[in-house]
Coordinates of C-alpha atoms in Angstrom, one line a residue:
M1 CA -15.6 131.7 11.0
G2 CA -14.1 128.5 12.3
G3 CA -12.1 127.8 9.1
S4 CA -8.6 128.8 8.4
L5 CA -6.3 129.2 5.4
S6 CA -3.9 126.3 5.2
L7 CA -1.5 125.0 2.6
V8 CA -1.6 121.5 4.2
P9 CA -4.7 120.3 2.2
V10 CA -3.2 121.7 -1.0
L11 CA 0.1 119.9 -0.4
D12 CA -1.7 116.7 0.6
Y13 CA -3.8 116.9 -2.5
F14 CA -0.8 117.1 -4.8
A15 CA 1.1 114.3 -3.0
R16 CA -1.9 112.0 -3.2
R17 CA -2.2 112.8 -6.9
E18 CA 1.4 111.8 -7.5
F19 CA 0.6 108.4 -5.9
L20 CA -2.7 108.0 -7.8
A21 CA -0.9 108.9 -11.1
A22 CA 1.7 106.3 -10.4
G23 CA -1.1 103.6 -10.2
L24 CA -1.1 103.3 -6.4
R25 CA -4.3 103.1 -4.4
P26 CA -4.9 103.5 -0.7
N27 CA -5.8 100.4 1.3
A28 CA -5.8 99.1 4.9
V29 CA -5.4 95.7 6.6
T30 CA -5.9 94.5 10.1
L31 CA -2.9 92.4 11.4
P32 CA -1.8 90.9 14.8
Y33 CA 0.1 93.4 16.9
P34 CA 3.4 91.7 17.8
D35 CA 3.8 93.4 21.2
G36 CA 0.2 93.2 22.3
G37 CA -0.3 89.7 23.4
A38 CA -3.0 87.2 22.3
G39 CA -5.8 88.8 20.3
A40 CA -4.2 92.3 20.0
T41 CA -4.4 93.8 16.5
C42 CA -3.2 96.8 14.6
T43 CA -4.2 98.5 11.4
V44 CA -1.7 99.2 8.7
H45 CA -2.7 101.7 6.0
Y46 CA -0.7 101.4 2.8
W47 CA -0.6 102.5 -0.9
A48 CA 0.0 99.8 -3.6
P49 CA -1.2 99.0 -7.1
P50 CA -4.4 96.8 -7.2
G51 CA -4.0 93.1 -7.9
E52 CA -1.0 90.8 -7.8
P53 CA 2.4 92.2 -8.8
R54 CA 3.5 92.0 -12.4
L55 CA 6.8 93.7 -11.6
P56 CA 9.4 93.1 -8.8
P57 CA 7.9 94.3 -5.5
L58 CA 9.6 97.3 -3.7
L59 CA 8.7 98.5 -0.2
L60 CA 9.3 102.2 0.6
V61 CA 9.5 102.9 4.3
H62 CA 9.1 106.5 5.5
G63 CA 10.7 108.3 8.4
F64 CA 9.6 110.9 11.0
G65 CA 8.1 114.0 9.5
P66 CA 5.2 114.6 7.1
R67 CA 2.9 111.8 5.7
A68 CA 4.5 109.0 3.7
T69 CA 2.9 110.4 0.6
W70 CA 4.8 113.6 1.1
Q71 CA 8.1 111.9 1.7
W72 CA 8.0 109.6 -1.3
R73 CA 6.0 111.7 -3.8
C74 CA 9.0 112.3 -6.0
Q75 CA 9.9 108.6 -6.2
V76 CA 6.6 106.7 -6.8
G77 CA 6.3 107.9 -10.4
P78 CA 9.8 106.9 -11.7
L79 CA 10.1 103.8 -9.5
S80 CA 6.6 102.5 -10.5
R81 CA 7.7 102.0 -14.1
H82 CA 10.0 99.2 -12.9
F83 CA 8.6 98.0 -9.5
H84 CA 5.3 97.1 -7.8
I85 CA 5.5 99.8 -5.2
I86 CA 4.2 99.4 -1.6
V87 CA 4.2 102.4 0.7
P88 CA 2.9 101.7 4.2
D89 CA 2.3 104.1 7.0
L90 CA 4.3 102.8 10.0
L91 CA 2.4 102.1 13.2
G92 CA 1.6 105.4 14.9
F93 CA 1.9 107.3 11.7
G94 CA -0.7 108.4 9.1
G95 CA -3.6 106.0 9.0
S96 CA -1.9 103.1 10.8
T97 CA -2.8 102.4 14.4
Y98 CA -1.9 100.1 17.3
P99 CA -3.6 99.4 20.6
F100 CA -1.8 102.2 22.5
E101 CA -4.1 102.1 25.5
T102 CA -3.2 98.4 26.3
A103 CA 0.1 97.8 24.6
P104 CA 3.6 99.4 24.5
P105 CA 4.6 101.6 21.5
P106 CA 6.3 99.7 18.7
S107 CA 10.0 99.4 18.5
E108 CA 11.8 99.3 15.2
A109 CA 11.8 95.5 15.4
T110 CA 8.0 95.6 16.0
Q111 CA 7.5 97.9 13.1
A112 CA 9.6 95.5 10.9
A113 CA 7.6 92.4 12.1
T114 CA 4.4 94.2 11.2
L115 CA 5.7 95.1 7.7
A116 CA 6.6 91.4 7.3
S117 CA 3.1 90.5 8.1
L118 CA 1.8 93.1 5.7
L119 CA 3.8 91.7 2.9
D120 CA 2.5 88.2 3.6
A121 CA -1.0 89.5 3.6
L122 CA -0.8 91.3 0.2
P123 CA -2.0 89.4 -3.0
G124 CA 0.8 87.6 -4.7
L125 CA 3.5 88.6 -2.2
E126 CA 3.5 85.8 0.3
G127 CA 7.0 84.2 0.2
R128 CA 8.3 86.5 -2.6
R129 CA 11.6 88.4 -2.3
V130 CA 11.0 92.1 -1.8
A131 CA 13.4 95.0 -2.3
A132 CA 13.2 97.6 0.4
A133 CA 14.2 101.3 0.8
G134 CA 13.9 103.3 4.0
T135 CA 14.7 106.9 4.8
S136 CA 15.7 108.3 8.2
Y137 CA 13.7 106.4 10.8
G138 CA 12.5 104.2 8.0
G139 CA 16.1 103.1 7.5
F140 CA 16.2 101.7 11.0
V141 CA 13.0 99.7 10.3
T142 CA 14.3 98.5 7.0
Y143 CA 17.4 97.3 8.6
W144 CA 15.4 95.3 11.2
L145 CA 13.2 93.9 8.5
A146 CA 16.1 92.8 6.3
R147 CA 18.0 91.2 9.3
A148 CA 14.9 89.4 10.6
A149 CA 13.6 88.2 7.3
G150 CA 16.9 87.3 5.7
A151 CA 18.2 87.7 2.2
G152 CA 15.8 85.1 0.8
R153 CA 12.9 87.3 1.7
V154 CA 14.2 90.9 1.6
G155 CA 16.8 92.4 -0.6
P156 CA 18.3 94.5 -2.1
V157 CA 18.2 97.2 0.6
V158 CA 18.5 101.0 0.3
I159 CA 19.1 102.9 3.5
A160 CA 18.9 106.7 3.1
S161 CA 20.0 109.2 5.8
S162 CA 19.7 106.7 8.6
D163 CA 22.4 106.7 11.3
L164 CA 22.2 103.0 12.3
L165 CA 25.1 103.6 14.8
K166 CA 23.3 106.5 16.6
T167 CA 24.0 106.8 20.4
A168 CA 23.1 109.2 23.2
A169 CA 26.2 111.2 22.3
D170 CA 24.9 111.7 18.8
D171 CA 21.7 113.1 20.3
R172 CA 23.7 115.6 22.3
G173 CA 25.6 116.6 19.2
F174 CA 22.3 117.1 17.4
L175 CA 21.0 119.4 20.1
K176 CA 24.3 121.4 20.1
R177 CA 23.9 121.9 16.3
A178 CA 20.3 123.0 16.9
G179 CA 21.3 125.7 19.4
E180 CA 20.1 126.5 22.8
G181 CA 16.5 126.2 24.1
W182 CA 15.7 122.6 23.3
S183 CA 15.3 120.0 26.0
G184 CA 15.4 117.0 23.7
V185 CA 15.6 115.9 20.1
H186 CA 11.8 115.1 20.2
E187 CA 11.0 118.8 20.4
I188 CA 12.5 119.3 17.0
L189 CA 11.7 116.0 15.3
L190 CA 8.1 116.1 16.5
P191 CA 7.5 119.9 16.3
A192 CA 4.5 121.2 18.2
E193 CA 5.1 124.9 17.5
P194 CA 6.3 127.0 14.5
A195 CA 9.8 127.6 16.0
A196 CA 10.4 123.9 16.2
M197 CA 9.1 123.4 12.7
R198 CA 11.4 126.1 11.3
K199 CA 14.4 124.6 13.2
L200 CA 13.5 121.1 11.8
L201 CA 13.3 122.4 8.2
E202 CA 16.6 124.3 8.7
L203 CA 18.4 121.2 10.0
A204 CA 16.8 118.7 7.6
S205 CA 17.4 120.7 4.4
Y206 CA 20.5 122.0 2.7
R207 CA 18.5 124.8 1.1
A208 CA 16.9 126.8 3.4
P209 CA 14.4 110.4 16.2
P210 CA 13.2 110.4 19.9
R211 CA 15.6 109.3 22.6
A212 CA 14.1 105.9 22.7
M213 CA 15.4 105.4 19.2
T214 CA 19.0 104.8 20.3
P215 CA 19.9 101.2 19.6
D216 CA 23.6 100.4 19.6
F217 CA 23.5 98.4 16.5
L218 CA 26.2 95.9 15.8
L219 CA 25.6 95.7 12.1
R220 CA 26.2 92.1 11.2
D221 CA 24.6 89.2 9.4
F222 CA 23.9 91.6 6.4
I223 CA 24.3 89.4 3.3
Q224 CA 21.9 91.5 1.2
D225 CA 23.1 94.0 -1.3
V226 CA 23.0 97.4 0.5
L227 CA 23.0 100.9 -0.8
I228 CA 23.5 103.8 1.6
V229 CA 22.4 107.2 0.4
W230 CA 23.2 110.4 2.3
G231 CA 22.9 114.2 1.9
D232 CA 26.3 115.8 2.3
H233 CA 24.8 118.7 4.4
D234 CA 22.7 116.5 6.6
Q235 CA 22.6 118.2 10.0
L236 CA 20.4 115.6 11.7
F237 CA 22.8 112.7 10.9
P238 CA 26.1 114.2 9.7
V239 CA 27.7 112.7 6.6
E240 CA 30.6 111.2 8.6
K241 CA 28.0 108.8 10.1
A242 CA 27.4 107.4 6.6
F243 CA 31.0 106.4 6.3
A244 CA 30.9 104.9 9.8
V245 CA 27.9 102.8 8.8
Q246 CA 29.6 101.7 5.7
R247 CA 32.7 100.7 7.6
S248 CA 30.5 98.6 10.0
L249 CA 29.4 96.6 7.0
N250 CA 33.0 95.8 6.3
G251 CA 32.9 98.2 3.3
S252 CA 30.6 95.9 1.4
A253 CA 27.8 98.5 1.1
R254 CA 27.8 101.0 -1.6
L255 CA 27.7 104.6 -0.4
E256 CA 26.3 107.5 -2.5
V257 CA 26.6 111.0 -1.1
I258 CA 24.4 113.5 -2.9
K259 CA 25.8 117.0 -2.9
K260 CA 24.0 120.1 -1.8
T261 CA 21.2 118.2 0.0
G262 CA 20.3 117.8 3.6
H263 CA 18.4 115.0 5.5
A264 CA 15.9 114.5 2.7
P265 CA 17.8 114.1 -0.5
Q266 CA 14.9 112.2 -2.0
L267 CA 13.0 115.6 -1.9
E268 CA 15.8 118.1 -2.5
E269 CA 17.3 116.2 -5.5
P270 CA 14.7 113.7 -6.4
A271 CA 16.0 113.1 -10.0
L272 CA 19.5 112.2 -8.8
F273 CA 18.2 110.2 -5.9
N274 CA 15.8 108.2 -8.2
K275 CA 18.7 107.6 -10.7
V276 CA 21.0 106.3 -8.0
V277 CA 18.4 104.1 -6.5
L278 CA 17.1 102.7 -9.8
E279 CA 20.6 101.9 -11.0
F280 CA 21.3 100.0 -7.8
L281 CA 18.0 98.1 -7.6
L282 CA 17.9 97.1 -11.2
A283 CA 21.5 95.9 -11.1
A284 CA 21.0 94.2 -7.7
H285 CA 17.6 92.7 -8.2
K286 CA 17.8 88.9 -8.4
P287 CA 15.0 87.0 -10.3
D288 CA 12.4 85.5 -8.0
P289 CA 12.4 81.7 -8.6
S290 CA 8.7 81.6 -7.8
V291 CA 7.8 83.9 -10.7
N292 CA 8.2 82.8 -14.4
G293 CA 10.6 80.1 -13.4
G294 CA 13.1 82.7 -12.1
K295 CA 13.0 84.7 -15.3
H296 CA 11.9 88.2 -14.8
I297 CA 11.1 90.0 -18.1
R298 CA 11.8 93.7 -17.7
P299 CA 9.5 96.2 -19.4
P300 CA 11.2 98.1 -22.2
L301 CA 11.6 101.2 -20.0
F302 CA 14.2 99.6 -17.8
S303 CA 17.2 100.5 -19.9
A304 CA 15.8 103.6 -21.4
S305 CA 15.0 105.4 -18.1
L306 CA 18.5 105.2 -16.8
A307 CA 19.9 106.8 -20.0
R308 CA 17.5 109.6 -19.7
A309 CA 17.3 110.0 -15.9
P310 CA 17.1 113.8 -15.2
V311 CA 19.6 115.4 -12.9
E312 CA 18.9 119.0 -12.3
T313 CA 21.9 120.7 -10.6
A314 CA 23.1 124.1 -9.7
T315 CA 25.5 124.1 -12.7
R316 CA 22.6 123.6 -15.2
P317 CA 21.6 126.9 -16.8
P318 CA 18.0 127.9 -16.0
P319 CA 15.3 127.4 -18.6
P320 CA 14.5 130.3 -20.9
N321 CA 11.6 131.5 -18.8
H322 CA 13.6 131.8 -15.6
R323 CA 13.1 135.5 -15.4
S324 CA 9.3 135.2 -15.3
R325 CA 9.5 132.4 -12.8
A326 CA 11.8 134.3 -10.5
A327 CA 9.5 137.3 -10.7
M328 CA 6.7 135.4 -9.2
G329 CA 8.0 136.1 -5.7
F330 CA 6.4 134.7 -2.6
G331 CA 3.0 133.1 -3.1
V332 CA 1.1 130.1 -4.3
L333 CA 2.5 130.2 -7.8
P334 CA 6.1 129.3 -7.0
L335 CA 4.8 126.3 -5.0
M336 CA 2.5 125.2 -7.9
D337 CA 5.3 125.7 -10.4
F338 CA 7.7 123.7 -8.3
I339 CA 5.3 120.8 -7.9
A340 CA 4.5 120.8 -11.6
R341 CA 8.1 120.9 -12.7
R342 CA 9.0 118.1 -10.3
A343 CA 6.3 115.9 -11.9
F344 CA 8.0 116.5 -15.3
L345 CA 11.5 115.9 -14.0
G346 CA 10.3 112.8 -12.1
A347 CA 8.9 111.5 -15.4
G348 CA 12.3 111.8 -17.1
L349 CA 11.6 115.0 -19.0
Q350 CA 14.0 117.9 -19.2
P351 CA 13.5 121.5 -20.5
H352 CA 14.8 122.4 -24.0
A353 CA 14.5 125.1 -26.6
I354 CA 15.1 125.3 -30.4
A355 CA 15.0 128.1 -33.0
L356 CA 12.4 127.7 -35.7
P357 CA 12.8 128.5 -39.4
S358 CA 11.6 131.9 -40.5
D359 CA 7.9 132.0 -41.4
G360 CA 8.5 134.7 -44.0
S361 CA 6.6 137.4 -42.1
G362 CA 9.6 139.5 -41.5
G363 CA 9.4 139.1 -37.7
G364 CA 12.2 138.2 -35.3
Q365 CA 13.5 134.9 -34.3
R366 CA 10.8 132.4 -33.3
T367 CA 11.6 129.8 -30.6
I368 CA 9.8 126.7 -29.2
H369 CA 10.4 125.7 -25.6
Y370 CA 9.5 122.1 -24.9
W371 CA 10.0 119.3 -22.4
A372 CA 11.2 115.9 -23.5
P373 CA 13.5 113.1 -22.4
P374 CA 17.1 113.6 -23.6
G375 CA 18.4 111.5 -26.5
E376 CA 16.7 109.6 -29.2
P377 CA 13.3 107.9 -28.5
R378 CA 13.4 104.3 -27.4
L379 CA 9.6 104.3 -27.1
P380 CA 6.8 105.6 -29.5
A381 CA 6.7 109.4 -29.6
L382 CA 3.7 111.2 -28.0
M383 CA 3.2 115.0 -28.1
L384 CA 0.9 116.7 -25.5
I385 CA -0.5 120.0 -26.6
H386 CA -1.8 122.4 -24.0
G387 CA -4.7 124.8 -24.1
F388 CA -5.2 128.4 -22.8
G389 CA -4.5 128.8 -19.1
P390 CA -1.5 128.2 -16.9
M391 CA 1.8 126.7 -18.0
A392 CA 1.9 123.5 -20.0
T393 CA 3.6 121.8 -16.9
W394 CA 0.5 122.6 -14.9
Q395 CA -1.9 121.3 -17.5
W396 CA -0.2 118.0 -18.1
R397 CA 1.4 117.3 -14.7
W398 CA -0.9 114.3 -13.9
Q399 CA -0.3 112.7 -17.3
V400 CA 3.5 112.8 -17.9
G401 CA 4.2 110.2 -15.2
P402 CA 1.9 107.4 -16.4
L403 CA 2.3 108.2 -20.1
S404 CA 6.1 108.3 -19.9
R405 CA 6.1 104.6 -19.0
C406 CA 4.9 103.7 -22.5
F407 CA 5.8 106.8 -24.6
H408 CA 8.6 109.2 -25.4
V409 CA 6.6 112.2 -24.2
I410 CA 7.1 115.7 -25.7
V411 CA 5.4 118.7 -24.2
P412 CA 5.9 122.0 -26.1
D413 CA 4.9 125.6 -25.2
L414 CA 2.8 126.8 -28.1
L415 CA 3.9 130.1 -29.7
C416 CA 2.9 133.1 -27.5
F417 CA 2.8 130.8 -24.4
G418 CA 5.3 130.0 -21.7
A419 CA 8.9 130.4 -22.9
S420 CA 8.1 130.0 -26.6
S421 CA 8.3 133.2 -28.7
S422 CA 6.6 134.2 -31.9
G423 CA 9.4 136.7 -32.6
G424 CA 6.9 139.6 -33.1
S425 CA 5.2 137.9 -36.0
P426 CA 1.5 138.2 -36.4
A427 CA -0.6 136.1 -34.0
P428 CA -0.4 132.6 -35.3
S429 CA -3.5 130.7 -36.3
E430 CA -3.9 127.1 -35.2
S431 CA -2.5 126.1 -38.6
A432 CA 0.6 128.2 -38.0
Q433 CA 0.9 126.7 -34.5
A434 CA 0.7 123.3 -36.2
A435 CA 3.4 124.2 -38.7
A436 CA 5.7 125.3 -35.8
L437 CA 5.1 121.9 -34.0
A438 CA 5.8 120.1 -37.3
S439 CA 9.2 121.9 -37.4
L440 CA 9.9 120.9 -33.8
I441 CA 9.2 117.3 -34.6
D442 CA 11.5 117.4 -37.6
A443 CA 14.3 118.8 -35.4
L444 CA 14.1 116.3 -32.6
P445 CA 16.7 113.6 -32.4
G446 CA 15.5 110.3 -33.8
L447 CA 12.2 111.9 -35.2
A448 CA 13.6 113.6 -38.3
A449 CA 13.6 110.4 -40.2
G450 CA 9.8 110.3 -40.4
A451 CA 8.8 108.5 -37.2
R452 CA 5.1 108.6 -36.5
V453 CA 4.0 110.8 -33.6
T454 CA 0.8 110.3 -31.6
V455 CA -0.8 113.6 -30.6
I456 CA -3.0 114.7 -27.7
G457 CA -4.5 118.2 -27.5
I458 CA -6.7 119.7 -24.8
S459 CA -9.1 122.7 -25.4
Y460 CA -7.2 125.1 -27.7
G461 CA -4.5 122.4 -28.0
G462 CA -7.2 120.2 -29.6
F463 CA -7.6 122.8 -32.4
V464 CA -3.8 122.7 -33.0
A465 CA -3.7 118.9 -32.8
Y466 CA -6.4 118.6 -35.5
A467 CA -4.6 121.1 -37.7
L468 CA -1.3 119.2 -37.2
A469 CA -2.8 115.8 -38.0
R470 CA -4.6 117.1 -41.1
A471 CA -1.5 118.9 -42.5
A472 CA 1.1 116.2 -41.7
G473 CA -1.1 113.3 -42.7
P474 CA -1.4 109.8 -41.2
G475 CA 2.1 108.8 -42.3
R476 CA 3.5 111.4 -39.8
V477 CA 0.9 112.0 -37.2
G478 CA -1.6 109.6 -35.6
P479 CA -3.6 108.5 -33.8
V480 CA -5.1 111.7 -32.4
V481 CA -6.7 112.4 -29.0
I482 CA -8.8 115.6 -28.8
S483 CA -10.1 116.7 -25.4
N484 CA -12.8 119.3 -24.8
S485 CA -12.1 121.2 -28.1
D486 CA -15.1 122.6 -29.9
M487 CA -13.8 122.6 -33.4
L488 CA -17.1 123.8 -34.7
K489 CA -17.0 126.9 -32.5
T490 CA -18.6 130.1 -33.9
A491 CA -19.2 133.6 -32.7
E492 CA -22.6 132.5 -31.4
D493 CA -20.8 130.0 -29.2
D494 CA -18.7 132.8 -27.7
R495 CA -21.9 134.9 -27.0
A496 CA -23.4 131.9 -25.3
L497 CA -20.3 131.4 -23.2
L498 CA -20.5 135.0 -22.0
E499 CA -24.1 134.5 -21.1
R500 CA -23.3 131.4 -19.0
A501 CA -20.5 133.4 -17.2
G502 CA -23.0 136.2 -16.2
G503 CA -22.4 139.9 -16.4
G504 CA -19.2 141.8 -16.3
F505 CA -17.3 140.2 -19.2
A506 CA -17.2 142.2 -22.4
R507 CA -15.3 139.5 -24.4
T508 CA -14.2 135.9 -24.0
A509 CA -10.6 137.0 -23.5
D510 CA -11.6 138.8 -20.3
L511 CA -13.2 135.6 -19.0
L512 CA -10.5 133.2 -20.1
M513 CA -7.6 135.4 -19.0
P514 CA -8.9 137.1 -15.8
L515 CA -7.0 139.8 -14.0
D516 CA -9.0 140.0 -10.7
A517 CA -10.1 137.5 -8.0
R518 CA -13.8 137.6 -9.1
G519 CA -12.9 136.7 -12.7
A520 CA -10.5 133.9 -11.5
R521 CA -13.2 132.3 -9.3
R522 CA -15.8 132.5 -12.1
L523 CA -13.4 130.9 -14.6
M524 CA -12.7 128.1 -12.2
E525 CA -16.5 127.6 -11.6
L526 CA -16.9 127.3 -15.4
S527 CA -13.9 125.1 -15.9
F528 CA -14.3 122.6 -13.0
Y529 CA -17.2 120.5 -11.8
R530 CA -15.8 120.2 -8.3
R531 CA -14.8 123.2 -6.2
Q532 CA -11.1 123.8 -6.4
A533 CA -9.0 124.4 -3.2
I534 CA -7.4 127.4 -4.8
T535 CA -10.7 129.3 -4.7
L536 CA -10.5 129.3 -0.9
L537 CA -7.5 131.6 -1.1
P538 CA -8.2 135.3 -0.1
D539 CA -8.8 137.9 -2.9
F540 CA -5.4 139.5 -2.7
V541 CA -3.6 136.2 -3.2
L542 CA -5.8 135.2 -6.1
R543 CA -5.5 138.6 -7.7
Q544 CA -1.7 138.5 -7.5
A545 CA -1.7 135.0 -8.9
V546 CA -3.9 135.7 -12.0
Q547 CA -2.1 138.9 -12.8
Q548 CA 1.2 137.1 -12.8
L549 CA -0.3 134.3 -15.0
F550 CA -2.3 136.3 -17.5
T551 CA -0.4 139.6 -18.0
D552 CA 2.5 137.8 -19.8
K553 CA 2.0 138.1 -23.6
R554 CA -1.6 139.1 -22.9
E555 CA -2.1 141.1 -26.1
E556 CA -0.5 138.4 -28.2
K557 CA -2.9 135.9 -26.8
I558 CA -5.9 138.1 -27.4
E559 CA -4.9 138.4 -31.0
L560 CA -4.3 134.7 -31.1
M561 CA -7.9 134.1 -29.9
K562 CA -9.1 136.3 -32.8
A563 CA -7.0 134.3 -35.2
I564 CA -8.8 131.0 -34.5
T565 CA -10.4 130.0 -37.8
V566 CA -11.8 126.5 -37.0
G567 CA -15.6 126.4 -37.5
T568 CA -15.8 129.6 -39.6
D569 CA -16.4 130.2 -43.2
E570 CA -12.6 130.2 -43.8
F571 CA -12.2 126.7 -42.6
Q572 CA -14.6 123.7 -42.7
L573 CA -14.0 120.8 -40.4
T574 CA -13.4 117.6 -42.4
P575 CA -12.9 114.0 -41.2
L576 CA -9.3 112.9 -40.5
P577 CA -7.9 109.5 -41.8
Q578 CA -6.2 108.9 -38.5
D579 CA -7.8 107.0 -35.6
I580 CA -9.4 109.7 -33.3
L581 CA -10.5 109.7 -29.7
L582 CA -12.7 112.5 -28.3
I583 CA -12.7 113.0 -24.6
W584 CA -15.2 115.3 -22.9
G585 CA -16.4 116.3 -19.5
D586 CA -20.1 116.0 -19.1
H587 CA -20.3 119.2 -17.1
D588 CA -18.0 121.3 -19.4
Q589 CA -19.4 124.8 -19.4
I590 CA -16.7 126.3 -21.7
F591 CA -17.5 123.9 -24.5
P592 CA -20.8 122.1 -23.5
L593 CA -21.2 118.4 -24.1
D594 CA -23.6 118.8 -27.0
K595 CA -20.7 120.2 -29.0
A596 CA -18.9 116.9 -28.4
F597 CA -21.6 114.9 -30.2
A598 CA -21.6 117.5 -33.0
V599 CA -17.9 116.9 -33.5
K600 CA -18.4 113.1 -33.2
R601 CA -20.4 113.1 -36.4
Y602 CA -17.1 113.6 -38.2
R603 CA -16.4 109.9 -37.6
A604 CA -14.5 110.2 -34.3
I605 CA -14.9 108.0 -31.2
L606 CA -16.4 109.8 -28.3
H607 CA -15.4 109.0 -24.7
K608 CA -17.5 111.0 -22.3
L609 CA -15.9 111.6 -18.9
H610 CA -18.4 111.7 -16.1
S611 CA -18.1 113.7 -12.9
R612 CA -19.3 110.6 -11.0
P613 CA -16.9 107.6 -10.7
D614 CA -19.1 105.0 -12.5
A615 CA -18.2 104.0 -16.0
V616 CA -20.1 105.2 -19.1
R617 CA -22.2 102.4 -20.7
E618 CA -21.8 102.0 -24.4
S619 CA -25.6 102.1 -24.7
E620 CA -25.6 105.5 -23.0
L621 CA -23.2 106.8 -25.6
N622 CA -25.3 105.4 -28.4
D623 CA -28.5 106.9 -26.9
Q624 CA -27.0 110.4 -26.7
S625 CA -25.4 110.3 -30.1

């Protein structure tokens, strides 16, 4: 058929999403190629926020291996809260090119000169001092950039897992560690076959550069602040090289060795890596005299983030749902779960659980599992309430990064979902769910004193958000954002949904919680306007995935669907005193767009999200309302 199943597009999609969520956008610029003679040019592809920097600029330089987006995906979110991030593709990598047919390949010094030209070409960066961090081969380039540009232009500097004293003897030691059958380090560092890729992953990770890159550096003239970061199980550049590099800097550099990591500590322990780097950069960064008269005003998150920086280690007990996660086995779900959890950890959130007061039903102990930053809020509190479907981490993974820059984000698992337990009590209505969340808010550090909490709910979570806002009142909850939640839903709407889905579904629960590949594909067709990559997976993979997702607490969730009262004779929707924003997709087939305008008549603001990129005109909203 010409096509093949590959996880690369899926991984690339998630990595690019991390960058987009951090406010970065892809760009490219044509620059002179330093080694190409008169008229020779090169193209540098890079990611950066649009416009001139409002925060101190920070350059992240990748190493050999996957795309730059893959290598820095765990850093761009946390670091972008404090820095104007620039992530280039080095020449010969990703989207960056040089005239290879007429000019020699770039050395580290050439790469550094090109990055200096890139910085001069970016809006608002010409002449500004830029912090820089490089990993592996990118550390070599970062060293050359700092040495050539000087401390007035580049600094502080972070060098991660880069043996700047590497020699031919080190290459021989590397091949010895790799075992027999390799003719050169390039076979492993630039794998062309699965065996080489497996060996590279084995050597680069604790959990299971070419020969030309062998400069005998005499590290000198380094007056910048320098941080060296290394994995203690790095088999590419063993940890003793870190101490040798530090000694070559007369001991002036700070060395941080991250335990139980290999050659890519920024990916194996991103939370700890981010914390170490942020502490160093924020302490070492010197105000730029060209900006605000040398006075840099830090955003309020600067001090807060260090206090709440997540560090997930082997000594931390697993979250309450560790059994279900471990039972996933090999497949796409563990990968998706890992990516989603990393997005939460990178945003400074950690998993927690609390016991709820008895609801008087005679059931067992009820618990709420939730994600939140540790400690008391230093920012306004914001609660994100999920809907039916996969875990809360999956549903909110693109939002926690950007929102955590301005809010103390709390993401609970509703009763009967994820790791939260209803204790065997009757299926909770949305009002009972709201009461449980109110108890959670009262129990959180710093919120028990009556602090006001903003609430966002999506789909079923919108029902709960409405109920919470109405019960708690504007003194405790508000403003409220409700996304794609038909709070006027009736039995007739359920019948219409089953008609749109086609035959084969006896009830909405069978459609919304499928147990076979056909049902999963149909649900995604109804839920998304654009085709999702996961639908390309073979039937047996999809079937395994949905059974693992939707068998957990299935009967409880079916009863919960039956317990929904919004829009029935038992409950009439009434306007809320809080400020309300409605967000809807114009191709929503679960709750069609006309339902949004029906809800809007209850004095809410409607923001319609189009499937096309152009903005919605105010006149268009007025015409349709």
